[in-house]
Each structure stands twice: as C-alpha cells, then as structure tokens.
Short mmCIF file of C-alpha atoms in Angstrom, two decimals:
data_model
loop_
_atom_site.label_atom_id
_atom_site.label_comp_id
_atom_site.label_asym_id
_atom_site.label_seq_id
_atom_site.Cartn_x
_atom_site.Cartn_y
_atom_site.Cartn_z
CA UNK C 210 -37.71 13.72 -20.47
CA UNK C 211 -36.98 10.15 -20.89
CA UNK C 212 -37.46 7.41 -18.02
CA UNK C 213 -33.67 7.22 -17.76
CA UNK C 214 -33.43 10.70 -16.24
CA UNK C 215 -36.75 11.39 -14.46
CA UNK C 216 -36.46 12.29 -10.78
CA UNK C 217 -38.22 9.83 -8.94
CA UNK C 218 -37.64 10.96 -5.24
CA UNK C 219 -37.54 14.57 -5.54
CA UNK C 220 -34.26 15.13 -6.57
CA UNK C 221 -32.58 17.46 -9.46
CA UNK C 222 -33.22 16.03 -13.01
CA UNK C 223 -30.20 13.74 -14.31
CA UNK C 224 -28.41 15.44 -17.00
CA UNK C 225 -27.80 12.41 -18.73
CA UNK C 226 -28.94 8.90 -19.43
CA UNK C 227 -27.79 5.86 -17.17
CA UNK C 228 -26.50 4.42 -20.58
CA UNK C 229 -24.76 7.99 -21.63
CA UNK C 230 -23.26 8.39 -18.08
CA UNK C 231 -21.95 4.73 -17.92
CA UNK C 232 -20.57 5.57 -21.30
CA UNK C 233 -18.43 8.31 -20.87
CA UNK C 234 -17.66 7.29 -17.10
CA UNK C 235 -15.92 4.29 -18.46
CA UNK C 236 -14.09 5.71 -21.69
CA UNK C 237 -12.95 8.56 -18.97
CA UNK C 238 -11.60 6.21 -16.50
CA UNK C 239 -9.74 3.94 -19.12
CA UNK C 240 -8.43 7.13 -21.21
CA UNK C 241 -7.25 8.58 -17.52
CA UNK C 242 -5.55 5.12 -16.69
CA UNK C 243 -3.77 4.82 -19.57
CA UNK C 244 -2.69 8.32 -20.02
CA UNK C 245 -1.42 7.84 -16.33
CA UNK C 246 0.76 4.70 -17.53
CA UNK C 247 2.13 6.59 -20.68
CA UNK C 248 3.32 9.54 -18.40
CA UNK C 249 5.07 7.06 -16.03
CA UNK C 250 6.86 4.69 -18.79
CA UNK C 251 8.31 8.04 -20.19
CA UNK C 252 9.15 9.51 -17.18
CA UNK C 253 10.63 6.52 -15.51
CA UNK C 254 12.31 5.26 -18.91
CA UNK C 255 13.87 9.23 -19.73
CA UNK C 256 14.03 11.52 -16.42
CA UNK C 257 14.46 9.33 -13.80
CA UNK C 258 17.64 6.41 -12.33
CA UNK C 259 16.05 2.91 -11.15
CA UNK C 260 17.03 3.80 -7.70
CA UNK C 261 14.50 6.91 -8.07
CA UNK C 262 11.35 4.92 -9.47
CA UNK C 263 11.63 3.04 -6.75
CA UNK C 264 11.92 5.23 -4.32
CA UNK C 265 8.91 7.26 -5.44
CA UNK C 266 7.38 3.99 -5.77
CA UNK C 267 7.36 3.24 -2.02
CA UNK C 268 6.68 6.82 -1.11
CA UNK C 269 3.56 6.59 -3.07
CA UNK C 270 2.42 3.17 -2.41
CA UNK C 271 2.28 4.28 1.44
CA UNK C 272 0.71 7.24 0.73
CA UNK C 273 -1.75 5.45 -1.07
CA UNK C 274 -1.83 3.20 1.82
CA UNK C 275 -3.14 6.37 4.49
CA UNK C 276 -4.84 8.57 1.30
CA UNK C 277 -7.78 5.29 2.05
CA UNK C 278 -9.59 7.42 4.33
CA UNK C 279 -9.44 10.87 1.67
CA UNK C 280 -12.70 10.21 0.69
CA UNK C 281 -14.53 8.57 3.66
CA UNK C 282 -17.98 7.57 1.39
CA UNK C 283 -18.49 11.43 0.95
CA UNK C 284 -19.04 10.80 -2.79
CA UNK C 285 -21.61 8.18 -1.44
CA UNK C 286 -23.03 9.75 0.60
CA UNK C 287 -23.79 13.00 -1.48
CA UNK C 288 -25.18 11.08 -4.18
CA UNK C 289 -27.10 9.30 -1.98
CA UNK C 290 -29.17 12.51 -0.45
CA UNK C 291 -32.66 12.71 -1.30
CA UNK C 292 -32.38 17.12 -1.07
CA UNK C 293 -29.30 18.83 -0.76
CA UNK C 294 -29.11 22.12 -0.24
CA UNK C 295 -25.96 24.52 0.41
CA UNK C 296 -25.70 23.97 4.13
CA UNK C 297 -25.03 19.83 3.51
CA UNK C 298 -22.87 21.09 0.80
CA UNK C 299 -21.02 23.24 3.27
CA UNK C 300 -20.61 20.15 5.62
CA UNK C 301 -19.52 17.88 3.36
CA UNK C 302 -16.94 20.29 2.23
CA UNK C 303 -15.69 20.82 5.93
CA UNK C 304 -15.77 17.07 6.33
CA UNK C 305 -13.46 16.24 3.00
CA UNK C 306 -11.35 19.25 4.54
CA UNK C 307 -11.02 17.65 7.80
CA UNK C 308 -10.42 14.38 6.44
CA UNK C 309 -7.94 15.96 3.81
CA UNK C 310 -5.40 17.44 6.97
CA UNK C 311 -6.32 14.33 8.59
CA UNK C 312 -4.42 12.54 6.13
CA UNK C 313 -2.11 14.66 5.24
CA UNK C 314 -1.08 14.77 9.00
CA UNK C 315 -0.48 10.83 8.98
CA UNK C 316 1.71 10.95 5.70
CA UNK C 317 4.02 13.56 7.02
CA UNK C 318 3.93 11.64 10.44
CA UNK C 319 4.98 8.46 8.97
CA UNK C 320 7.64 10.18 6.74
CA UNK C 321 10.70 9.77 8.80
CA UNK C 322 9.94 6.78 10.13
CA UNK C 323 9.65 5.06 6.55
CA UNK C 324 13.13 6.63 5.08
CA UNK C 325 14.53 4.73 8.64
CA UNK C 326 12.92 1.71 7.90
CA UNK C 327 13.66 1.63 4.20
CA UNK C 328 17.50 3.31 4.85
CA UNK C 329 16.73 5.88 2.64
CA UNK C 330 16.88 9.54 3.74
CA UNK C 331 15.71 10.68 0.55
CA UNK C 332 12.29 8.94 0.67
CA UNK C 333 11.52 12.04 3.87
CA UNK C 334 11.19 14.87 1.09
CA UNK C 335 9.38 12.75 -1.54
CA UNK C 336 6.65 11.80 1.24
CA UNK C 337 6.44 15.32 2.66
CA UNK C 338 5.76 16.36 -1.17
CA UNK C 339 3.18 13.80 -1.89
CA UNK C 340 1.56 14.96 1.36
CA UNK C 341 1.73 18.10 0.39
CA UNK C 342 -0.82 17.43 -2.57
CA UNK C 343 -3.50 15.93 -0.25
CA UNK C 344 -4.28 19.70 0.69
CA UNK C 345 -5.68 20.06 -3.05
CA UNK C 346 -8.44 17.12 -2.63
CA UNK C 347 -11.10 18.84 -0.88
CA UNK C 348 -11.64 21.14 -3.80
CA UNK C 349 -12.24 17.86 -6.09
CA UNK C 350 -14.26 16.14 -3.82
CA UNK C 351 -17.41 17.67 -3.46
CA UNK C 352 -17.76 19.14 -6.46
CA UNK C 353 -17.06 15.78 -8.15
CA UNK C 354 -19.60 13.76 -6.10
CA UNK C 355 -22.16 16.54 -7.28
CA UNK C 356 -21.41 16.32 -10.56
CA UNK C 357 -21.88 12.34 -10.48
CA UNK C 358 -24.80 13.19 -8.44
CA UNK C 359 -26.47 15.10 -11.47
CA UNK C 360 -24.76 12.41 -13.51
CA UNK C 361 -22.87 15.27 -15.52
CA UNK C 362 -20.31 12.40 -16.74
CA UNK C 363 -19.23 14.66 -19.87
CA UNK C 364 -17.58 16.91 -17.22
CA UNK C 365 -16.02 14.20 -15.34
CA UNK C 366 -14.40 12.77 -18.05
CA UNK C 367 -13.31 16.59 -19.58
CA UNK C 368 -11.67 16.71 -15.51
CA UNK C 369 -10.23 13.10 -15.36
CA UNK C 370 -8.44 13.23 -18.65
CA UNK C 371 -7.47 16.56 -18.37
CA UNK C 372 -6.34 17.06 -14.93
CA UNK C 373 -2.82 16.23 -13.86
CA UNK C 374 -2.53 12.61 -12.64
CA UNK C 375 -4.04 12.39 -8.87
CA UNK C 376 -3.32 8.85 -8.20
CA UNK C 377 -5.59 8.41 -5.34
CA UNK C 378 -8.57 9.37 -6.80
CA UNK C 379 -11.02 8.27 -4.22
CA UNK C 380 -14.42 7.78 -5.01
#
C-alpha cells in the first residue's frame, strides 16, 4: 500500500491515489460539462422555439436557485467521518431525503407565483416537472459522498458521464 492511500485515522483504505482520484475526478467533471453543453446546443438549436429555451431557462435557473440547500454539506460531512457505520449511513440518507422534499416543496411553492411574475402560464408545468426530479437526489447523494469517501473516482466518473444530465449536482 502506498503512502497515498494508507488510512491514517482509522478509516477504510482509499481505493485510489490522491493523484489517480484528482485525475479522473477532473476528466469526469469536464467530459460531464461538456457533454451537458452538446445536449443543450442540439436540443435548443433542433427541438425547441426561442420562446421555449427561455422559458426552461428561467424555470431552471430558479430551481437552481432553491436546489442550494439539496445537498446541505452531506457529502462533507460523510467524507469527513472518522467511522461510519450503517446507522450514520441511515441518517444521512433520511437527512438528504428530508432535505430532498424540502426542496422540492419550495420549487412547486414558488411555481405559480413565478409564471405570474414572468406572465407566462406555461413556466407552472415546466417548474412542477423540474421539481419533480428533486425526488431522485437522495438516491445519488449518499452513495456518491461514499464513493468519494473511499475515493472510488473511476465510478464517479463511469456515473457522471453516463448518467442523464442532473444540473444541480450538489456536492
């Protein structure tokens, strides 16, 4: 075992290096982000009017606005336990549940009152759909955080680039 992935404080082994993780962490996130952008130029350029990107472009940049608070530091805050055994893996999984209705709550809330603001009665559905997909998060979030946690970065990057785009990945 090399010094990179010794457990100092009685924690798991790492899986990987520092310099292995930080590798595929970052070619992950960049092949993610630019994936992302290439799905939205073709869908906004061939499927959709101007008056529909922007719509969906104000129902997602306040969603984006509330979806803050989906992770609340849990990611943190898992990585950061010296043990962690299945009952803290239990809480934390009630906590990014709570968290997840939580915000899910707020976008539907604040639905109506943005298509009033904005004059647009069509931004209500979009925001109640994007809401909608906040109910999926919890089952990212903790096992994410552990898999950063045993710095299992190939996996990230295998879920990153080949999950469907989350856009308020919150880590």
């Amino acid at each position: 075992m090399s010094e990179d992935t010794a457990p100092t404080d009685g924690r798991e082994p790492a899986a990987m290096s520092v310099r292995g993780a930080a590798a595929w962490a970052m070619v992950g996130q960049y092949l993610s982000f630019a994936m992302q952008f290439a799905t939205s130029v073709v869908i906004s350029r061939f499927f959709l009017t101007p008056a529909e990107v922007g719509l969906f472009s104000i129902a997602l940049a306040a969603a984006l606005l509330v979806a803050i608070l989906q992770d609340f530091g849990l990611s943190r805050y898992i990585s950061g336990l010296a043990v962690l055994d299945g009952r803290e893996v239990a809480r934390c999984s009630s906590v990014a549940l709570l968290f997840s209705l939580v915000v899910v709550a707020v976008i539907w809330a604040l639905a109506w009152p943005m298509a009033h603001i904005y004059a647009q009665p069509a931004l209500t559905p979009i925001l109640l759909i994007i809401g909608g997909s906040y109910f999926f998060l919890p089952l990212t979030v903790v096992p994410m955080a552990l898999m950063a946690r045993a710095m299992q970065f190939r996996g990230h990057f295998a879920i990153n680039v080949g999950a469907p785009s989350r856009k308020a990945r919150s880590r």
